[in-house]
Amino acid sequence: MRQPLVSVIVPVYQCRDTVGGALESVFAQSLPAEQVEVIAVDDGSTDGGGELLDELARTHDRLTVLHQPNSGGAGAPRNRGLELASGTFVFFLDADDRLAPEALERMTAMAERNGTDVVLGKQVGTGGRKSPKVFARSIERTHVLDPDCDLFGRMSMAALQLFRRSLVEGAGLRFTEGLVAHEDQLFTAGAYLNAGGVSVLADYDCYYWAAREDGSSATQGAGAPPADLYAIIAQAMRQVADHTEPGETRDRLNRRYLRLEVFGRLDRLYLDSSPDDQKITLAGCRELLEEWYTPAQQELALPLHRVIAHCVLHDLDDELVEVLRFRRSGTRPRLHLEDGRAYVKYPFFRDPAVRIPDACFASPKPLAVRPTLARLAWDDGALMVGGTVLVQDVDEESPAVRLLLTDGDGARRPVECETVPSAPVDDGVEVSFTAALGPRTAPLRNGGWTVQIEVSLSGHVRTLPLVKPRDLPLPRAALAGARLLRPRQERDGGPLALEIGGALTSADFRDVEVGWGPGRRVRVQADAPPVLGDGPAMSVVLHHADDGTTIRAVLEAAPDDPSRMRADLSLAGARPGRWRARFAVDGVGDPVPVRLPAEGGGVLGPVTASLVPPRRVHVKMDRRTATVHVTAPLASLARRTWRRLLPGGGTKPRS
């Protein structure tokens, strides 16, 4: 018989309701049937699962069934399956889970393509079960000993993966027997350490990891007894040491065991354990910490973990309980700031009776600062910027706040803020700030300036982009002397910026209206850009299309609505032709077209603008520009009469 490509090993115990679906997912694989060998090991089931396996074996010649007395965990049946396996690869499938149809084909192809010994296929939790978060992207080939590989610390040690069988046999890998959990710790870690290479298949859901309704899955139970667990973890950490030299790589790999099996289990389980289990747990944790909690591990550990480690190593059992109770209460610890350092105030911080070193409480994280922009408006010659700054987890003093303007060349201009401390808040210290941005508050050259906020407190300085909330309107451009100031935000979530010295656009004149004013003048009204202080004069200018002759009228505040600007243009005596309307600002760029809103348009007139000389006017309006058309009625009449008097009725003879 030809050697199968992959042997699927399924340990079965009290899984009659689910094992059929698990096996059917193997029988339905996209690989040819002769390439898949299935070995199901009944570990003394009493729910009829063994009989169901025998029935399935009679209809599936690639299924081999073994029966054995209950061994107390999945380790022994998996080892029995390994003894019979003949495939190039082996895959371990739990009897309450299932495979996606192309899982084995894709994983074996990835292993063969890259020459790797382990393939971690994407696992998906179902029924509320959580799955490992290591599948952000596929990785064709890596190794846990590579300096840039973080797989060992992020993956699950569950053996629900594809392994090259020559690796398993060559390294002598087997599962720990007689345990309901952690039986695969040494097997999986040993495979990763001994592998020639590892692949991660993240772009296809390979494995559906189920939660059983009654919670009876082995990996959903209470886990191994503390004495057995810490014996396994001690072996696992020594296994890492066997494959590494003292230093960064060893510390990086063993950090997962300290984080999950020492600090994690103390945090989650210690308070609810029996006194005997607590005693065993403390002894096991102390032994691991004494051997593997190096100075580098201490430096990278969380402050909570450092405090826990100190309590364990110095027999501070009562203090450990109080720290864990504080943690379980959900109370967020405050920070103590001092000389540029931050300390997390867990219980016993600077307690002279306990004397836990400050280094245990030291936080390497920067201050958590959350600025909120609430005001952007032109006022008194500047852009007024206001909001609040929250410094999280601090309650001792108020921060200093200022804005920093930075241009593309790296020039920085600080702008001091006025601050007002608010009443205490649950999250920390909050202050309100106000600042004025503009040429009078900081010497700013023309160009774009990004706005940042700098927060200082007890030697800590955080500089962050100042971001406009989506629901806060962005002020329009304004005129300050002969310069245009335009607030900008390039994208949602991007920093606020201030452009200085840019050009006007038609959009800077809003709600444009064109109509007739008194004396049969053309009236142009608009919401013009705000003027900060003594700004330049603004006008409406008509440019003759042929010779560039201009007619100008100053934009002035409308008496009935000071917020709008108005200009009345007299066309008495204007020469005939097309006159294009533009807004002009003295000293600020080129004139821009007078454009009507999208819903505007049409024709105004004609009206008689003057009798001497006779002039008639109509205004054509569209979204491009407003154009004034001037005609001379007597000249038009003379041309029409002359054409009628010409031979042929005014038609030119053909040449």
XYZ file of C-alpha atoms in Angstrom:
655
model
C 0.000 0.000 0.000
C 1.256 3.460 -0.910
C 2.388 5.583 2.042
C -0.291 8.151 2.958
C 0.593 11.814 2.863
C -0.924 12.602 6.260
C -2.094 10.594 9.266
C -4.908 12.211 11.268
C -4.929 11.087 14.916
C -8.157 11.548 16.897
C -8.300 10.806 20.654
C -11.874 9.977 21.662
C -13.417 10.041 25.116
C -17.127 10.582 25.807
C -17.617 12.304 22.454
C -20.264 10.177 20.752
C -22.308 13.263 19.793
C -19.429 15.045 18.083
C -16.885 12.474 16.903
C -18.953 11.576 13.832
C -18.825 15.180 12.602
C -15.108 15.403 13.336
C -14.355 12.277 11.304
C -16.677 13.279 8.468
C -14.682 16.518 8.152
C -11.602 14.336 7.552
C -13.324 12.023 5.094
C -14.477 15.109 3.126
C -10.967 16.517 2.651
C -10.002 17.726 -0.821
C -6.932 15.469 -0.802
C -7.436 12.118 -2.533
C -8.799 9.590 -0.042
C -5.780 7.268 -0.377
C -3.500 10.092 0.860
C -5.289 10.452 4.211
C -4.973 7.883 6.997
C -7.286 8.263 10.009
C -6.476 6.712 13.410
C -9.135 7.059 16.129
C -8.203 5.906 19.639
C -11.090 5.266 22.021
C -9.829 6.035 25.527
C -12.372 3.953 27.430
C -15.542 5.834 26.443
C -18.739 4.709 28.170
C -21.207 6.778 26.119
C -21.243 4.494 23.067
C -18.527 6.406 21.284
C -16.362 3.291 20.879
C -19.178 1.380 19.224
C -19.819 4.297 16.869
C -16.164 4.262 15.844
C -16.342 0.538 15.019
C -19.459 1.149 12.919
C -17.757 3.948 10.991
C -14.659 1.794 10.421
C -16.790 -0.813 8.627
C -17.710 1.772 5.960
C -14.406 3.699 5.759
C -11.410 1.524 4.937
C -8.980 4.373 5.714
C -10.170 4.530 9.341
C -8.328 2.500 11.959
C -9.890 2.231 15.434
C -8.065 1.328 18.646
C -9.669 0.730 22.062
C -7.905 1.083 25.404
C -8.825 1.601 29.064
C -9.258 5.198 30.120
C -5.864 6.841 30.652
C -7.004 10.136 32.144
C -6.174 12.451 29.245
C -5.503 12.860 25.545
C -1.768 12.152 25.829
C -1.892 8.330 25.871
C -4.337 7.909 22.943
C -2.312 10.340 20.851
C 0.857 8.377 21.608
C -0.898 5.132 20.575
C -1.891 6.834 17.336
C 1.692 7.910 16.703
C 2.831 4.308 17.085
C 0.570 3.300 14.170
C 0.921 6.405 11.984
C 2.630 5.928 8.615
C 2.001 9.282 6.903
C 4.630 11.773 5.895
C 2.816 14.212 8.179
C 0.665 13.765 11.258
C -2.222 15.970 12.317
C -3.994 15.881 15.692
C -7.732 16.503 15.633
C -9.858 16.639 18.778
C -13.088 14.658 18.627
C -15.271 17.710 19.256
C -13.672 19.865 16.549
C -13.598 19.686 12.755
C -11.440 20.526 9.753
C -12.297 22.769 6.823
C -12.462 20.876 3.481
C -9.124 22.105 2.088
C -7.229 22.260 5.389
C -4.944 19.258 4.939
C -4.272 19.963 1.259
C -3.280 23.549 1.957
C -1.165 22.781 5.022
C 0.767 19.895 3.447
C 1.336 21.967 0.304
C 2.725 24.792 2.417
C 5.056 22.420 4.278
C 6.320 20.844 1.063
C 6.682 24.202 -0.688
C 8.854 25.616 2.098
C 10.480 22.463 3.474
C 9.040 23.228 6.909
C 8.344 20.696 9.650
C 5.397 22.387 11.367
C 2.408 24.218 9.870
C 0.120 26.165 12.149
C -3.168 26.442 10.249
C -5.648 29.140 11.134
C -7.847 28.114 14.046
C -11.316 29.571 14.480
C -13.203 29.425 17.771
C -16.854 28.378 17.646
C -19.577 28.263 20.281
C -17.917 31.028 22.268
C -14.492 29.444 22.341
C -11.494 31.717 21.947
C -8.755 30.877 19.487
C -5.107 32.022 19.395
C -4.450 35.487 17.978
C -1.467 34.634 15.846
C -3.093 34.692 12.441
C -2.671 38.308 11.347
C -0.780 37.128 8.262
C 0.587 34.004 6.640
C 4.283 33.268 7.141
C 5.891 30.958 4.613
C 8.910 30.102 6.722
C 10.227 31.155 10.109
C 11.744 29.665 13.259
C 11.091 30.439 16.911
C 14.831 30.917 17.450
C 14.972 33.700 14.843
C 15.514 37.083 16.524
C 12.474 38.681 14.900
C 10.057 35.773 15.480
C 7.443 36.316 18.200
C 5.445 33.166 17.427
C 6.481 31.230 20.539
C 5.053 33.827 22.876
C 1.776 34.317 20.983
C 0.729 30.825 19.923
C -1.166 28.167 21.809
C 0.757 25.021 22.750
C -2.216 22.894 21.724
C -0.958 20.227 19.308
C -3.795 20.826 16.816
C -1.313 21.396 14.010
C 0.468 19.646 11.163
C 3.813 18.033 12.052
C 6.300 16.252 9.796
C 6.480 12.732 11.216
C 10.251 12.477 10.691
C 10.613 15.438 13.062
C 8.424 13.760 15.692
C 10.325 10.487 15.538
C 13.773 12.039 15.148
C 13.328 14.236 18.230
C 11.586 11.458 20.188
C 8.530 13.630 20.839
C 5.645 12.172 22.824
C 2.757 13.507 24.878
C 2.651 13.494 28.665
C 0.214 10.779 29.729
C -2.410 10.845 32.449
C -3.156 14.593 32.436
C -6.404 16.234 31.395
C -4.555 19.379 30.247
C -1.022 20.564 29.433
C -0.240 17.110 28.081
C 0.894 18.717 24.806
C 3.178 21.409 26.284
C 6.408 19.458 25.903
C 5.417 17.889 22.573
C 4.471 21.121 20.796
C 7.287 23.228 22.248
C 9.766 20.451 21.444
C 8.516 20.323 17.855
C 8.976 24.067 17.386
C 12.438 24.047 18.949
C 13.641 21.048 16.926
C 11.965 21.970 13.630
C 13.982 22.979 10.615
C 11.326 25.605 9.897
C 7.777 26.598 10.747
C 4.940 27.971 8.574
C 1.784 29.862 9.517
C -1.252 29.513 7.231
C -3.494 32.468 8.058
C -5.511 33.080 4.884
C -7.777 30.015 5.175
C -9.876 28.838 8.138
C -8.366 25.389 8.670
C -9.531 24.278 12.100
C -12.846 24.889 13.847
C -12.234 24.782 17.574
C -15.448 24.053 19.451
C -16.667 24.677 22.963
C -18.773 21.799 24.237
C -22.054 22.817 25.833
C -21.392 20.854 29.024
C -17.828 22.160 29.322
C -16.489 18.605 29.434
C -13.795 19.036 26.806
C -10.431 18.204 28.308
C -8.996 21.583 27.500
C -12.021 23.302 29.038
C -11.559 21.646 32.410
C -9.682 22.849 35.459
C -6.335 21.758 34.046
C -3.555 19.658 35.500
C -3.010 19.535 39.281
C -0.533 22.219 40.378
C 2.247 19.739 41.212
C 2.035 18.115 37.768
C 1.637 21.437 36.009
C 4.742 23.042 37.503
C 6.771 19.906 36.904
C 5.832 20.154 33.197
C 6.586 23.877 33.025
C 9.953 23.313 34.686
C 10.767 20.717 32.002
C 9.523 23.044 29.262
C 11.761 25.893 30.416
C 14.738 23.561 30.671
C 13.877 22.352 27.164
C 14.191 25.946 25.962
C 17.526 26.250 27.758
C 18.773 23.117 25.987
C 18.259 24.859 22.628
C 19.505 28.337 23.534
C 22.372 30.149 25.161
C 21.760 32.447 28.127
C 20.592 35.804 26.871
C 17.877 37.516 24.876
C 16.563 34.530 22.892
C 16.236 32.274 25.923
C 14.575 35.044 27.917
C 12.182 35.803 25.055
C 11.030 32.194 24.775
C 10.778 31.551 28.501
C 8.869 34.798 28.990
C 5.742 33.035 27.762
C 5.942 30.516 30.620
C 6.511 33.166 33.266
C 3.710 35.317 31.880
C 1.121 32.546 31.443
C 2.001 29.833 33.919
C 3.426 31.854 36.811
C 1.921 35.341 36.812
C -1.159 34.414 34.825
C -2.151 31.449 36.983
C -1.472 33.332 40.218
C -3.620 36.192 38.968
C -6.514 33.981 37.781
C -6.561 30.975 40.080
C -4.610 31.465 43.295
C -7.285 33.178 45.402
C -9.832 30.456 44.627
C -7.480 27.543 45.225
C -7.474 25.340 48.308
C -4.794 25.989 50.953
C -2.925 22.855 49.851
C -2.978 23.909 46.192
C -1.892 27.415 47.153
C 1.103 25.980 48.994
C 2.063 23.804 46.008
C 1.535 26.715 43.610
C 3.771 29.039 45.617
C 6.505 26.417 45.795
C 6.309 25.745 42.063
C 6.303 29.450 41.148
C 9.173 30.194 43.518
C 11.278 27.448 41.983
C 10.670 28.730 38.453
C 11.336 32.346 39.403
C 14.543 31.514 41.249
C 15.917 29.753 38.186
C 14.537 31.766 35.265
C 13.520 35.236 36.483
C 16.661 36.964 35.195
C 17.362 40.714 35.435
C 16.313 41.019 31.791
C 13.005 39.293 32.574
C 12.477 41.645 35.526
C 13.117 44.704 33.385
C 10.567 43.650 30.754
C 7.923 42.396 33.188
C 4.801 44.402 33.955
C 4.849 46.290 37.268
C 2.113 43.995 38.632
C 4.201 40.945 37.766
C 7.300 42.436 39.389
C 5.380 43.058 42.603
C 3.950 39.516 42.518
C 7.411 38.045 41.884
C 8.897 39.964 44.826
C 6.147 38.686 47.132
C 6.661 35.081 46.002
C 10.445 35.199 46.239
C 10.455 36.845 49.682
C 7.695 34.763 51.315
C 5.288 37.693 51.535
C 2.240 35.425 51.330
C -0.256 37.776 52.989
C 0.949 40.706 50.916
C 0.596 38.586 47.762
C -3.030 37.894 48.631
C -3.732 41.607 49.117
C -2.096 42.495 45.786
C -4.131 39.822 43.986
C -7.334 40.971 45.676
C -6.610 44.539 44.603
C -6.135 43.289 41.065
C -9.376 41.311 41.133
C -11.335 44.292 42.465
C -10.901 46.011 39.109
C -9.559 49.161 40.746
C -7.261 50.959 38.351
C -4.031 51.840 40.166
C -2.910 55.451 40.140
C 0.539 56.663 39.138
C 3.080 58.457 41.281
C 5.264 60.796 39.186
C 8.675 61.849 40.372
C 11.707 63.268 38.540
C 10.621 61.969 35.151
C 9.790 58.498 36.483
C 6.397 56.891 36.974
C 5.463 54.301 39.581
C 2.254 52.266 39.627
C 0.762 52.541 43.107
C -0.133 48.925 43.795
C -0.579 47.989 47.457
C 2.582 48.424 49.587
C 4.149 51.074 47.356
C 6.731 52.714 49.629
C 5.303 50.932 52.653
C 8.206 51.055 55.166
C 6.955 47.908 56.907
C 7.166 45.794 53.735
C 9.976 47.491 51.805
C 9.199 46.366 48.275
C 11.752 48.177 46.050
C 10.553 51.083 43.921
C 11.907 49.263 40.857
C 9.091 46.723 41.184
C 6.503 49.481 40.743
C 8.308 51.411 37.980
C 6.271 51.825 34.801
C 8.128 51.891 31.467
C 5.085 53.200 29.617
C 4.740 56.873 28.684
C 2.016 58.895 30.317
C -1.406 58.176 28.835
C -2.555 61.579 27.566
C -5.857 62.139 25.791
C -6.427 65.607 24.274
C -9.921 66.509 23.081
C -10.415 69.480 20.753
C -13.698 71.275 21.442
C -13.333 74.788 19.970
C -12.025 76.152 16.671
C -13.093 79.693 15.800
C -11.720 82.995 14.533
C -11.694 85.612 17.244
C -9.726 88.784 17.902
C -7.264 88.303 15.062
C -6.397 84.654 15.665
C -7.678 81.114 15.447
C -8.857 80.257 18.942
C -8.134 76.618 19.805
C -9.627 75.117 22.946
C -10.419 71.823 24.564
C -9.386 69.524 27.371
C -6.416 67.312 28.190
C -6.810 64.215 30.343
C -3.702 62.697 31.910
C -4.836 59.235 32.907
C -4.220 57.613 36.282
C -2.677 60.745 37.832
C -4.190 62.679 40.721
C -1.319 64.625 42.248
C -1.029 67.839 40.197
C -2.100 69.569 36.967
C -0.037 69.453 33.764
C 1.384 72.357 31.778
C 0.037 72.559 28.230
C 1.239 74.338 25.107
C 0.781 73.974 21.368
C 3.639 73.362 18.954
C 3.463 74.444 15.320
C 5.810 72.522 13.037
C 6.434 73.180 9.342
C 7.781 70.888 6.653
C 11.364 71.970 7.314
C 11.167 71.053 10.986
C 10.868 74.602 12.321
C 8.927 74.664 15.619
C 6.980 77.529 17.126
C 5.602 77.098 20.645
C 2.315 78.742 21.578
C 1.522 78.932 25.274
C -1.932 77.882 26.463
C -4.080 79.217 29.236
C -5.173 76.297 31.408
C -7.833 75.841 34.040
C -7.799 72.686 36.218
C -11.172 71.009 36.349
C -12.773 69.186 39.215
C -11.255 65.723 39.877
C -12.326 63.077 37.367
C -12.392 59.312 37.716
C -9.772 58.699 35.032
C -7.088 61.084 36.263
C -6.323 64.804 35.990
C -8.110 66.929 33.405
C -7.441 70.548 32.442
C -9.096 72.896 29.986
C -6.808 74.768 27.594
C -7.141 77.723 25.255
C -4.608 79.078 22.766
C -4.596 81.660 19.982
C -2.932 80.767 16.664
C -1.982 83.413 14.171
C 0.785 85.706 12.939
C 0.458 87.916 16.014
C 0.889 85.033 18.472
C 3.853 83.339 16.750
C 6.208 84.463 13.938
C 5.009 82.116 11.210
C 6.333 82.161 7.665
C 4.178 81.184 4.726
C 3.532 77.483 4.319
C 1.850 74.635 6.137
C 2.123 74.232 9.923
C 1.033 71.079 11.739
C -0.533 71.642 15.143
C 0.611 69.443 18.026
C -0.088 69.581 21.732
C 2.667 69.217 24.340
C 1.756 68.115 27.862
C 4.314 68.310 30.695
C 3.950 66.907 34.175
C 6.634 66.164 36.797
C 9.405 65.737 34.263
C 7.253 63.750 31.808
C 6.620 65.287 28.381
C 4.202 63.933 25.775
C 3.762 65.519 22.357
C 0.759 64.399 20.323
C -0.991 65.540 17.130
C -4.034 67.697 17.788
C -6.894 66.008 15.929
C -10.207 67.636 15.052
C -13.243 65.532 15.973
C -15.450 64.648 13.043
C -18.409 66.630 14.396
C -16.432 69.838 15.042
C -16.723 72.232 12.068
C -13.474 73.332 10.472
C -13.350 77.153 10.278
C -13.061 78.692 6.852
C -10.074 80.651 5.604
C -9.596 84.151 7.034
C -7.595 87.225 6.041
C -4.925 88.661 8.307
C -3.438 91.666 6.591
C -2.188 90.536 3.206
C -2.055 86.846 4.138
C -4.641 84.119 4.027
C -4.863 81.755 6.998
C -6.557 78.433 6.233
C -7.183 75.673 8.822
C -6.870 72.211 7.280
C -7.234 68.543 8.091
C -6.006 66.321 5.298
C -7.988 63.254 6.371
C -10.238 61.985 9.138
C -8.072 61.333 12.155
C -5.228 63.399 10.720
C -3.644 66.275 12.630
C -4.976 69.800 12.511
C -2.861 72.090 10.309
C -2.729 75.797 9.494
C -1.802 76.933 5.984
C -0.473 80.494 5.816
C -0.137 82.593 2.686
C -2.115 80.343 0.377
C -4.329 81.431 -2.500
C -7.992 82.382 -2.433
C -10.527 80.168 -4.161
C -14.073 80.807 -5.274
C -15.191 78.526 -2.432
C -13.926 81.115 0.068
C -16.860 83.334 -0.964
C -19.967 81.496 0.098
C -23.684 81.872 -0.615
C -23.083 84.112 -3.628
C -26.080 85.988 -5.034
C -26.256 88.124 -8.181
C -29.170 90.488 -8.803
C -30.156 94.051 -9.537
C -29.359 96.867 -7.150
C -30.595 100.453 -7.099
C -29.991 102.548 -10.204
C -30.065 99.443 -12.388
C -26.700 98.332 -11.106
C -25.503 94.725 -10.916
C -25.457 93.700 -7.269
C -23.148 90.916 -6.007
C -23.578 89.653 -2.452
C -21.517 87.004 -0.670
C -20.416 85.681 2.654
C -16.777 86.787 2.302
C -13.773 85.409 4.228
C -13.495 86.764 7.777
C -11.113 89.680 8.190
C -8.893 89.655 11.253
C -8.205 93.197 12.426
C -7.526 95.803 9.750
C -7.631 93.585 6.711
C -7.266 94.384 3.004
C -10.037 95.827 0.865
C -12.193 93.382 -1.071
C -13.881 94.193 -4.359
C -15.904 92.768 -7.178
C -14.196 93.393 -10.515
C -15.670 93.050 -14.010
C -13.070 92.200 -16.675
C -13.890 92.825 -20.327
C -13.258 89.632 -22.266
C -11.595 91.375 -25.237
C -9.400 94.164 -23.941
C -9.169 93.572 -20.165
C -10.894 96.821 -19.246
C -12.163 96.656 -15.654
C -15.042 98.000 -13.618
C -14.594 97.757 -9.852
C -16.854 98.163 -6.822
C -15.815 97.714 -3.182
C -17.407 94.944 -1.134
C -18.934 96.511 1.934
C -21.041 95.198 4.799
C -24.707 95.092 3.857
C -26.706 97.486 6.081
C -29.495 94.949 6.584
C -27.108 92.018 7.247
C -23.596 92.991 8.434
C -22.425 89.385 8.098
C -22.727 89.634 4.308
C -20.709 91.777 1.903
C -22.261 93.673 -0.998
C -20.999 95.451 -4.118
C -23.106 97.410 -6.659
C -21.511 97.800 -10.094
C -22.667 100.537 -12.467
C -22.574 99.631 -16.152
C -23.704 103.018 -17.491
C -21.320 103.811 -20.288
C -19.719 100.354 -20.238
C -18.554 99.274 -23.642
C -20.460 96.401 -25.217
C -19.234 92.836 -24.796
C -18.774 90.156 -22.157
C -17.589 91.144 -18.696
C -16.506 88.325 -16.381
C -17.097 88.866 -12.655
C -14.329 88.161 -10.149
C -13.691 88.707 -6.455
C -10.433 90.528 -5.707
C -8.616 91.065 -2.416
C -5.926 93.739 -2.336
C -2.492 92.163 -2.125
C -3.752 88.591 -1.737
C -3.279 86.480 -4.841
C -5.174 86.744 -8.102
C -8.892 87.524 -8.447
C -11.155 84.456 -8.392
C -14.361 83.886 -10.383
C -17.722 84.832 -8.916
C -19.459 81.469 -8.872
C -23.065 80.776 -8.087
C -24.088 77.904 -5.827
C -24.776 74.574 -7.482
C -28.515 75.250 -7.505
C -28.013 78.749 -9.022
C -27.977 79.653 -12.699
C -30.105 81.200 -15.373
C -30.232 84.688 -16.843
C -30.989 88.035 -15.211
C -32.377 90.816 -17.416
C -32.041 92.319 -19.830
C -32.505 95.768 -18.314
C -31.640 99.229 -19.573
C -28.516 100.295 -17.702
C -28.348 103.755 -19.261
C -30.086 105.835 -21.907
C -27.103 108.001 -22.826
C -25.264 106.227 -24.192
C -27.934 103.528 -24.603
C -26.863 100.334 -22.831
C -28.778 97.171 -22.103
C -27.482 94.500 -19.729
C -28.208 90.893 -18.915
C -26.296 88.571 -16.610
C -25.676 84.931 -17.405
C -25.052 82.761 -14.358
C -23.694 79.248 -14.135
C -21.419 77.323 -11.770
C -18.255 78.391 -13.562
C -18.551 82.160 -13.343
C -21.043 84.980 -13.567
C -20.781 86.891 -16.884
C -22.322 90.294 -17.593
C -23.320 90.901 -21.211
C -23.574 94.571 -22.322
C -25.169 95.570 -25.625
C -25.560 98.980 -27.381
C -29.115 99.014 -28.881
C -28.494 101.857 -31.401
C -25.328 100.205 -32.718
C -27.164 96.901 -33.067
C -30.034 98.622 -34.892
C -27.606 100.347 -37.266
C -25.871 97.072 -38.094
C -29.147 95.324 -38.805
C -30.346 98.221 -41.046
C -27.058 98.312 -42.927
C -27.207 94.608 -43.621
C -30.715 94.973 -45.056
C -29.566 97.780 -47.386
C -26.648 95.812 -48.759
C -27.143 94.058 -52.141
C -28.424 90.553 -51.578
C -30.015 91.468 -48.265
C -26.698 91.766 -46.488
C -25.359 88.387 -47.510
C -21.799 88.332 -48.699
C -21.179 87.164 -52.240
C -19.543 83.752 -52.620
C -15.935 83.894 -53.749
